[in-house]
PDB file of C-alpha atoms in Angstrom:
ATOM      1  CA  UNK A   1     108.330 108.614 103.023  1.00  0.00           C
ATOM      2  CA  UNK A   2     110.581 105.930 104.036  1.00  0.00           C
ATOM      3  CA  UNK A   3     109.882 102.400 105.711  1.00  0.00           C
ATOM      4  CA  UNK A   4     107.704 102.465 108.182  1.00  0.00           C
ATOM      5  CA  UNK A   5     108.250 100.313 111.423  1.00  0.00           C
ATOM      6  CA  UNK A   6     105.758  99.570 114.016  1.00  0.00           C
ATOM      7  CA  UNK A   7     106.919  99.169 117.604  1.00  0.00           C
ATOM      8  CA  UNK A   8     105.758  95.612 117.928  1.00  0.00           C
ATOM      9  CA  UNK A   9     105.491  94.290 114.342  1.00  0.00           C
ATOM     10  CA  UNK A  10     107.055  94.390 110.973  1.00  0.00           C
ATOM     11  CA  UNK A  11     104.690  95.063 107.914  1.00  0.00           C
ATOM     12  CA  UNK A  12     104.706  93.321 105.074  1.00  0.00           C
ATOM     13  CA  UNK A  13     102.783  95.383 102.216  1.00  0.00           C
ATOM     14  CA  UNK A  14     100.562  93.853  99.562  1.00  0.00           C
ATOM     15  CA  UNK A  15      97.530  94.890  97.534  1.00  0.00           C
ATOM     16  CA  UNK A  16      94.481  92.521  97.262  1.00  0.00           C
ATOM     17  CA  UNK A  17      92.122  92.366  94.504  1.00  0.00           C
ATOM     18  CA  UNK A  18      88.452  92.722  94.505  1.00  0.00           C
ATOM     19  CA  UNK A  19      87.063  90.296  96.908  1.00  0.00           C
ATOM     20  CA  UNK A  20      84.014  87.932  97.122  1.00  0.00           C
ATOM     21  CA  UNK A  21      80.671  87.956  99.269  1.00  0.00           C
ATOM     22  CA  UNK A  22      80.113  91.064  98.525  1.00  0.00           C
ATOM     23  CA  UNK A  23      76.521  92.189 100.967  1.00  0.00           C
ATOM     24  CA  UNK A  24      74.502  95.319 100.340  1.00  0.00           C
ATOM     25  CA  UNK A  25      74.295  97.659 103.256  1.00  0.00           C
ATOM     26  CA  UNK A  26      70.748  98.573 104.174  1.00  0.00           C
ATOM     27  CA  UNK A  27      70.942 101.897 104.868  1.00  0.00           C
ATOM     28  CA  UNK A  28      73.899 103.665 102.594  1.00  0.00           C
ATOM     29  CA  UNK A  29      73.544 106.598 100.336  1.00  0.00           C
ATOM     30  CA  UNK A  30      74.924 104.252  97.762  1.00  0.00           C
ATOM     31  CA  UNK A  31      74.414 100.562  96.895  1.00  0.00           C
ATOM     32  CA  UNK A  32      76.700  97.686  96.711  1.00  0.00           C
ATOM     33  CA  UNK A  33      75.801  95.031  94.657  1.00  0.00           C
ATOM     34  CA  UNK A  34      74.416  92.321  96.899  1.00  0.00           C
ATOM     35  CA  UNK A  35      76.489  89.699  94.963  1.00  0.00           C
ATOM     36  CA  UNK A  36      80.317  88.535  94.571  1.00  0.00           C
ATOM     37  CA  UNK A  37      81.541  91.233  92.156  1.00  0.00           C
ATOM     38  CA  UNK A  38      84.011  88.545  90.480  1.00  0.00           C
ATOM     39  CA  UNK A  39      80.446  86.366  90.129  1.00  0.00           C
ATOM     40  CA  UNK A  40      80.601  86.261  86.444  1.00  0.00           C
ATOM     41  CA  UNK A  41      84.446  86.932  86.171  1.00  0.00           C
ATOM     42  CA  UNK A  42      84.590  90.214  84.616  1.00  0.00           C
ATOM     43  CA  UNK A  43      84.196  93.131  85.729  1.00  0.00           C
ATOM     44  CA  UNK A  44      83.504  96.383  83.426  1.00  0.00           C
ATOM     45  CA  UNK A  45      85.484  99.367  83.781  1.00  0.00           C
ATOM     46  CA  UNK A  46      82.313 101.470  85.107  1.00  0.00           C
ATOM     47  CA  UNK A  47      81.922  98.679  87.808  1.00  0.00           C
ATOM     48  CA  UNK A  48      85.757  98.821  88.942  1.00  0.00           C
ATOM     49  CA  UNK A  49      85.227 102.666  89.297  1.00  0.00           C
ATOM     50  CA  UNK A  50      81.948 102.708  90.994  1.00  0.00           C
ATOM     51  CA  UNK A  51      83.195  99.970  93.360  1.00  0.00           C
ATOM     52  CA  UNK A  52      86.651 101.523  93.934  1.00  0.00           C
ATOM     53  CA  UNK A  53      85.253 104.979  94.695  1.00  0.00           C
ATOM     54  CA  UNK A  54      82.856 104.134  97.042  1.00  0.00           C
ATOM     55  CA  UNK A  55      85.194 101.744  98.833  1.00  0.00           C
ATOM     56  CA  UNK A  56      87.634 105.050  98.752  1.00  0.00           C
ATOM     57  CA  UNK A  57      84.798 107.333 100.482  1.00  0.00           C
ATOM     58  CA  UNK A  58      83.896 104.572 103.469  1.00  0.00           C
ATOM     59  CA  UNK A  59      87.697 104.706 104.061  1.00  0.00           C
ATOM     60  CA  UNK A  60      88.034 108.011 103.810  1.00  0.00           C
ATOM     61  CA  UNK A  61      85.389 108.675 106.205  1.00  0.00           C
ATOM     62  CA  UNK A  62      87.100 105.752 108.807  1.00  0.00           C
ATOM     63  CA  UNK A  63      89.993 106.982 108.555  1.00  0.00           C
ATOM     64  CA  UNK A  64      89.404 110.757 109.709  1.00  0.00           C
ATOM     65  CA  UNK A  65      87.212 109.282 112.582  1.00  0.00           C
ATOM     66  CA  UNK A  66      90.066 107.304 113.587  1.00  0.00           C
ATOM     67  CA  UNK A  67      92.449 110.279 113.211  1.00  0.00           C
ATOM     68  CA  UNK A  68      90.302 113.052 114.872  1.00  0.00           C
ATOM     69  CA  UNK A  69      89.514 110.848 117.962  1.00  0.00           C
ATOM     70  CA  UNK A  70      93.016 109.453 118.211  1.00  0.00           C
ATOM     71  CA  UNK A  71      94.316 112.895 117.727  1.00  0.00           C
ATOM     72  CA  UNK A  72      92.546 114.226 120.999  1.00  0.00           C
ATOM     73  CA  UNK A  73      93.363 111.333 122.891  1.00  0.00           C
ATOM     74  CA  UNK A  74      96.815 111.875 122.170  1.00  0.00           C
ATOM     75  CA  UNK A  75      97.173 115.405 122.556  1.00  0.00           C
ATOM     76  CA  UNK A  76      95.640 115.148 126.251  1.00  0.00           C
ATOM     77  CA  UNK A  77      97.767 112.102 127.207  1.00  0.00           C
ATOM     78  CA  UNK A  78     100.823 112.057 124.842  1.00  0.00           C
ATOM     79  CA  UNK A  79     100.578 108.635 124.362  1.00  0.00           C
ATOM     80  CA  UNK A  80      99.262 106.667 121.228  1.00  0.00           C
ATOM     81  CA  UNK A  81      96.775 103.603 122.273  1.00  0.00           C
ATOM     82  CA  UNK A  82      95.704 101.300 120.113  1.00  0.00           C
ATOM     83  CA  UNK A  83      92.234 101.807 118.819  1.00  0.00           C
ATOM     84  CA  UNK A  84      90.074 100.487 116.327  1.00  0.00           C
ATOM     85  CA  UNK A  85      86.836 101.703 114.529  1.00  0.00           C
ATOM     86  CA  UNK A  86      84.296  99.854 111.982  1.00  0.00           C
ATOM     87  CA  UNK A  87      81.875 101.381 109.551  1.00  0.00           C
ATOM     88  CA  UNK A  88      78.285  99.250 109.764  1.00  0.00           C
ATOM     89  CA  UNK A  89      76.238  98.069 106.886  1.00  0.00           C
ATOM     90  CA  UNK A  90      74.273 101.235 107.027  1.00  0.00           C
ATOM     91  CA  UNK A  91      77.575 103.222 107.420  1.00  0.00           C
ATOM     92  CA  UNK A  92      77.466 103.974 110.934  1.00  0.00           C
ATOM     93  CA  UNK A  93      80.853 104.572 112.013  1.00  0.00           C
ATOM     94  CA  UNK A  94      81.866 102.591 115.790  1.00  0.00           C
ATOM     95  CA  UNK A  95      84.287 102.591 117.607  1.00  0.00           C
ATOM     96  CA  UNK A  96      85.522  98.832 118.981  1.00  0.00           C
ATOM     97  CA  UNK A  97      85.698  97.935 122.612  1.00  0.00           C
ATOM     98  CA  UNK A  98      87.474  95.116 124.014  1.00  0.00           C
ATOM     99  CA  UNK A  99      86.104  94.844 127.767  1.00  0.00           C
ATOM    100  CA  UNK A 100      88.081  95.581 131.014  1.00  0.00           C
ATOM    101  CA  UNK A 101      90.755  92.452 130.394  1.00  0.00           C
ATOM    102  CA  UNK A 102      91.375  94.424 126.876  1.00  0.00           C
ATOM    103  CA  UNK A 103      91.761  97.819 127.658  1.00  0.00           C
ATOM    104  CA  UNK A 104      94.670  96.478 130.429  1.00  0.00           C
ATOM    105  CA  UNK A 105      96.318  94.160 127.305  1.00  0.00           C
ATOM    106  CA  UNK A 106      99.824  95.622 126.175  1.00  0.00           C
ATOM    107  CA  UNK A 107      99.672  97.351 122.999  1.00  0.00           C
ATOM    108  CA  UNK A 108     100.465  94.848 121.053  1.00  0.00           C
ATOM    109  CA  UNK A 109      97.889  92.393 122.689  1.00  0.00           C
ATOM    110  CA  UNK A 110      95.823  95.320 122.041  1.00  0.00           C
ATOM    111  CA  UNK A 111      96.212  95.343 118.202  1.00  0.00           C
ATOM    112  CA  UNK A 112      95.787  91.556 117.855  1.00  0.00           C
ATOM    113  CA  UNK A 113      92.596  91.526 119.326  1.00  0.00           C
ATOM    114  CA  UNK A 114      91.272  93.932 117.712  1.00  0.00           C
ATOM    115  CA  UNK A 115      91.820  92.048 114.569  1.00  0.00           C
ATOM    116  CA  UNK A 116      90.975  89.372 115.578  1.00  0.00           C
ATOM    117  CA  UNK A 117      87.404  91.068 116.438  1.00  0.00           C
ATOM    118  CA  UNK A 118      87.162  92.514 113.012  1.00  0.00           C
ATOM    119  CA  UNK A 119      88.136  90.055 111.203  1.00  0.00           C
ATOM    120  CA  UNK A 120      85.213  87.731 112.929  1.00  0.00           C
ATOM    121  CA  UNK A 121      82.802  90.486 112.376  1.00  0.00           C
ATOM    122  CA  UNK A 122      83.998  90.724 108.551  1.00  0.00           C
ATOM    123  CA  UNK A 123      83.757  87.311 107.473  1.00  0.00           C
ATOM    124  CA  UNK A 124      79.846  87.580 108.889  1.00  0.00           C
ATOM    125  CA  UNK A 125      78.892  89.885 106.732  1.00  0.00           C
ATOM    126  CA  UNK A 126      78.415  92.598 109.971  1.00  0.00           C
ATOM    127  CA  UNK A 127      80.577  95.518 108.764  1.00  0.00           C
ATOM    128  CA  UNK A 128      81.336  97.428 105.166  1.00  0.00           C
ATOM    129  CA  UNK A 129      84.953  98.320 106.576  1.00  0.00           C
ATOM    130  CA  UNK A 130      88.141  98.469 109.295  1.00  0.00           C
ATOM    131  CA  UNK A 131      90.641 101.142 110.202  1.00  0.00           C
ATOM    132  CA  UNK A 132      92.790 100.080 113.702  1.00  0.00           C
ATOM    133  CA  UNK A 133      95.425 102.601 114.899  1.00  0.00           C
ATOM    134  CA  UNK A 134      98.593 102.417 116.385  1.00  0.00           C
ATOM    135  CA  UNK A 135     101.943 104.541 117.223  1.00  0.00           C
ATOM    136  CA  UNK A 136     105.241 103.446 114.781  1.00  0.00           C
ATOM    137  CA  UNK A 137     107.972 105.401 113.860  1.00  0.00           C
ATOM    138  CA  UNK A 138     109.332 106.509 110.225  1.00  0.00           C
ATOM    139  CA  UNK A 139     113.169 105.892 109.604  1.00  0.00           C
ATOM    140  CA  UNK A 140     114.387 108.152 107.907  1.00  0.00           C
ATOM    141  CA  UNK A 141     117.352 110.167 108.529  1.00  0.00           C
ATOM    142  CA  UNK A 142     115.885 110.592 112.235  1.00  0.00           C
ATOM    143  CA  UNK A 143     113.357 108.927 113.879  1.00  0.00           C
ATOM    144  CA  UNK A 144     109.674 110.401 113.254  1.00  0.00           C
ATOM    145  CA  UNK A 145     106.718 109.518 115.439  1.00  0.00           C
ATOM    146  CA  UNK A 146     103.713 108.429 113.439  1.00  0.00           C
ATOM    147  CA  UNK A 147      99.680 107.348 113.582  1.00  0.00           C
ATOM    148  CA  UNK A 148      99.843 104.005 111.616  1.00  0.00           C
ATOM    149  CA  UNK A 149      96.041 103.415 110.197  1.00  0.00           C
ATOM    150  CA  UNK A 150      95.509  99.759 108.873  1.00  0.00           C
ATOM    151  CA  UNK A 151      92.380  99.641 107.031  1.00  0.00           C
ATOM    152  CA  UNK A 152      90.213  97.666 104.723  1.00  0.00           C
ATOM    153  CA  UNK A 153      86.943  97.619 102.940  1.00  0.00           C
ATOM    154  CA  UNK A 154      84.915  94.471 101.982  1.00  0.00           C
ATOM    155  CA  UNK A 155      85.542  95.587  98.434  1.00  0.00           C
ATOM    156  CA  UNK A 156      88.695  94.605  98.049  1.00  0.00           C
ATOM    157  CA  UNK A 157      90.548  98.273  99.562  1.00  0.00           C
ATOM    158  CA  UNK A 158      93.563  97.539 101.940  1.00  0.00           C
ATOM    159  CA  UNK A 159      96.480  99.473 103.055  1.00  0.00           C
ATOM    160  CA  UNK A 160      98.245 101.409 105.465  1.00  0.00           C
ATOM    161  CA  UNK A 161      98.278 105.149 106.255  1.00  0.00           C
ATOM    162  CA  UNK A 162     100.919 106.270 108.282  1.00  0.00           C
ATOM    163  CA  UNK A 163     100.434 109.764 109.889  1.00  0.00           C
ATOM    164  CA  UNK A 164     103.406 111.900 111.184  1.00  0.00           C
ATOM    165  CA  UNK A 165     103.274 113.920 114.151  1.00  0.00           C
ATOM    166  CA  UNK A 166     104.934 116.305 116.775  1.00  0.00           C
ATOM    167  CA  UNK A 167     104.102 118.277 119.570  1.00  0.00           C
ATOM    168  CA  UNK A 168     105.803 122.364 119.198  1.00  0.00           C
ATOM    169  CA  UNK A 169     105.042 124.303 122.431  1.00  0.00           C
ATOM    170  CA  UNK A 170     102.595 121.428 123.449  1.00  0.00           C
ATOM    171  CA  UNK A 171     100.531 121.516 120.484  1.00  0.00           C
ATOM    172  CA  UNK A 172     100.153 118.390 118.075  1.00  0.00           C
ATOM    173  CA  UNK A 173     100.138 118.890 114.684  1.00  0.00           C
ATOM    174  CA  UNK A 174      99.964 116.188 111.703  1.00  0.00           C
ATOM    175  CA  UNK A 175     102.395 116.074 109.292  1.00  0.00           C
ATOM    176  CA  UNK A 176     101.169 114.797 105.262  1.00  0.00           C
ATOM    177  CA  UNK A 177     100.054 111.483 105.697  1.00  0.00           C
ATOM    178  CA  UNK A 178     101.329 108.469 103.040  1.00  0.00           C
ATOM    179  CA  UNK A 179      99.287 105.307 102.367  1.00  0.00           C
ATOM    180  CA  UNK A 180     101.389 102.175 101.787  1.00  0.00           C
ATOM    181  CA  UNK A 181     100.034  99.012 100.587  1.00  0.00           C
ATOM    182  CA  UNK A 182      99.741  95.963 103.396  1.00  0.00           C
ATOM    183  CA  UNK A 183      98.416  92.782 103.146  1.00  0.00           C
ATOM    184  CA  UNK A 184      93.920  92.042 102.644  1.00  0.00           C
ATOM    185  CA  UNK A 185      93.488  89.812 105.548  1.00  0.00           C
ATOM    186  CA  UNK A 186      90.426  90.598 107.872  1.00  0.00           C
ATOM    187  CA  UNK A 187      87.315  90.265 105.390  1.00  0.00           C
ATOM    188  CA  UNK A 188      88.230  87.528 103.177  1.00  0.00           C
ATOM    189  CA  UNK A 189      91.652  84.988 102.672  1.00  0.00           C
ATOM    190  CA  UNK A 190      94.047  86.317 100.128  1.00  0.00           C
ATOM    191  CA  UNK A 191      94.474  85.417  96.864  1.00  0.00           C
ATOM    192  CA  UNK A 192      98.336  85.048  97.179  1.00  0.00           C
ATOM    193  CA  UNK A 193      97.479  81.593  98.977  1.00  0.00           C
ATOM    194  CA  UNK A 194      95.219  80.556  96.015  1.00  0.00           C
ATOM    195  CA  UNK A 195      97.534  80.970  92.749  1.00  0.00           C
ATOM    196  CA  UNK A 196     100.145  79.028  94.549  1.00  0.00           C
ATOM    197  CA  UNK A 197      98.311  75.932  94.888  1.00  0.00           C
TER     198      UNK A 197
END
């Protein structure tokens, strides 16, 4: 699928490792180990699975929330607002409010509070992972409308899954979404920043 190009902001895409501080939720089907994964500085190749897969699931889970409920707003209105969701410790998926002065932001207002939100409620240890959605458009050829998903996990998952869309008749329908990599920035700083110093 070819470059995709938010309305108000270019995307730079990265992947970030594993990351540190890793908290156990109280209430998930599975644990998380309840220290930093890179505490001893290996990691076994059953760990990296276990880790990656269940960081995988909470995402997937986010991610179809987001979709679904973004999906019916947008087939009622026509109109993609910015939204944003966050899975709890205990996996509880919410959805994140930003009070009367939010809700009237402009979009892109919008999407920079909500990361700013998430990110304070990542670096305390209150959430396992993110997912905020926007409207973008795919260039390619013609101009495609598109869901753009950021999301991230506290175990190191990060990227971007854009969505296509189009209404036929009045219906929506969702084309086969893509996930592109973008840059690990609400839970913990990135480790681009430390191997340059």
């Amino acid at each position: 699928m070819g470059h995709v190009k938010p309305f108000f902001l270019s995307t730079l895409l990265i992947l970030a490792a594993v990351s540190p501080a890793v908290a156990a939720p109280t209430g998930a089907d599975e644990d998380i180990p309840d220290r930093n994964a890179l505490a001893d500085g290996q990691l076994t190749s059953d760990e990296i699975k276990k880790y990656a897969g269940l960081a995988a699931k909470h995402i997937q889970t986010l991610t179809a929330v987001a979709r679904d409920e973004v999906g019916g707003e947008l087939e009622q209105s026509g109109v993609v607002i910015p939204a944003a969701w966050m899975m709890m410790n205990d996996g509880e998926v919410k959805r994140v409010r930003l009070g009367e002065s939010g809700e009237k932001a402009a979009a892109t207002m919008k999407v920079l509070m909500f990361r700013a939100a998430l990110k304070s409620l990542a670096r305390h240890g209150k959430i396992l992972a993110t997912a905020i959605v926007y409207a973008g458009t795919v260039e390619e050829g013609e101009n495609t409308r598109v869901l753009a998903i950021e999301h991230e996990h506290r175990l190191g998952l990060s990227g971007l899954q854009v969505v296509p869309y189009r209404f036929d008749q009045g219906d929506l329908s969702f084309g086969q979404p893509s996930t592109q990599k973008k840059p690990y920035e609400l839970f913990y700083d990135g480790r681009e920043a430390e191997s340059e110093g």
